[in-house]
CSV table of C-alpha atoms in Angstrom, one decimal:
chain,number,residue,atom,x,y,z
A,1,UNK,CA,-11.5,10.4,-18.8
A,2,UNK,CA,-11.2,7.4,-15.9
A,3,UNK,CA,-8.0,6.7,-13.5
A,4,UNK,CA,-6.9,3.9,-12.0
A,5,UNK,CA,-5.1,4.4,-8.7
A,6,UNK,CA,-2.6,1.9,-7.5
A,7,UNK,CA,-1.7,1.7,-3.8
A,8,UNK,CA,1.9,0.4,-2.8
A,9,UNK,CA,2.6,-0.2,1.0
A,10,UNK,CA,5.8,0.8,2.7
A,11,UNK,CA,8.6,-1.7,2.9
A,12,UNK,CA,8.0,-2.0,6.7
A,13,UNK,CA,5.3,-4.0,8.3
A,14,UNK,CA,1.7,-2.4,8.9
A,15,UNK,CA,0.4,-1.6,12.3
A,16,UNK,CA,-0.8,-4.8,14.2
A,17,UNK,CA,-4.7,-5.3,14.0
A,18,UNK,CA,-6.5,-4.0,16.9
A,19,UNK,CA,-3.9,-1.3,17.8
A,20,UNK,CA,-4.3,2.5,17.9
A,21,UNK,CA,-2.4,3.0,14.8
A,22,UNK,CA,-4.4,0.3,12.6
A,23,UNK,CA,-7.8,1.4,13.9
A,24,UNK,CA,-6.9,5.1,13.1
A,25,UNK,CA,-5.1,3.9,9.7
A,26,UNK,CA,-8.6,1.9,8.8
A,27,UNK,CA,-10.5,5.0,9.8
A,28,UNK,CA,-8.7,7.2,7.4
A,29,UNK,CA,-9.2,4.7,4.8
A,30,UNK,CA,-12.8,4.6,5.1
A,31,UNK,CA,-13.1,8.2,5.3
A,32,UNK,CA,-11.1,8.7,2.0
A,33,UNK,CA,-12.9,6.0,0.0
A,34,UNK,CA,-16.3,7.3,1.6
A,35,UNK,CA,-15.7,10.7,0.2
A,36,UNK,CA,-14.8,9.4,-3.2
A,37,UNK,CA,-18.0,7.5,-3.2
A,38,UNK,CA,-20.1,10.4,-2.2
A,39,UNK,CA,-18.6,12.7,-5.0
A,40,UNK,CA,-19.5,10.2,-7.5
A,41,UNK,CA,-15.8,9.4,-8.6
A,42,UNK,CA,-15.5,6.1,-7.1
A,43,UNK,CA,-16.2,3.2,-9.4
A,44,UNK,CA,-15.0,0.1,-7.8
A,45,UNK,CA,-12.6,-0.4,-4.8
A,46,UNK,CA,-11.2,-3.9,-4.0
A,47,UNK,CA,-9.6,-4.9,-0.7
A,48,UNK,CA,-6.5,-2.9,-1.1
A,49,UNK,CA,-4.5,-2.0,2.2
A,50,UNK,CA,-4.9,1.9,3.6
A,51,UNK,CA,-1.2,2.5,2.9
A,52,UNK,CA,-1.6,5.8,0.8
A,53,UNK,CA,0.1,7.9,3.7
A,54,UNK,CA,2.9,5.4,4.1
A,55,UNK,CA,3.5,4.1,0.5
A,56,UNK,CA,3.2,5.5,-2.7
A,57,UNK,CA,0.4,6.1,-5.4
A,58,UNK,CA,0.4,5.5,-8.9
A,59,UNK,CA,-2.2,6.9,-11.1
A,60,UNK,CA,-2.8,5.6,-14.6
A,61,UNK,CA,-5.5,6.5,-17.0
A,62,UNK,CA,-7.9,3.9,-18.3
A,63,UNK,CA,-8.8,4.0,-21.8
A,64,UNK,CA,-12.1,2.5,-23.4
A,65,UNK,CA,-13.7,1.4,-20.2
A,66,UNK,CA,-17.3,2.4,-19.4
A,67,UNK,CA,-19.0,0.9,-16.5
A,68,UNK,CA,-22.6,0.3,-16.4
A,69,UNK,CA,-24.8,3.0,-15.2
């Protein structure tokens, strides 16, 4: 079974680019996607905003999709 994770951002504004908060947020996002890729569970990742800690996540099963490889 494969799953799709949908990330929804918070209602408020994101940290301004270049600020300590923004750099920390992107580092956490990069670490999370890196760990998923290393574990072999990341199939694809579009440029979604790293808002999982401040927003919400929806998880849906994906039926009938088999990526190459």
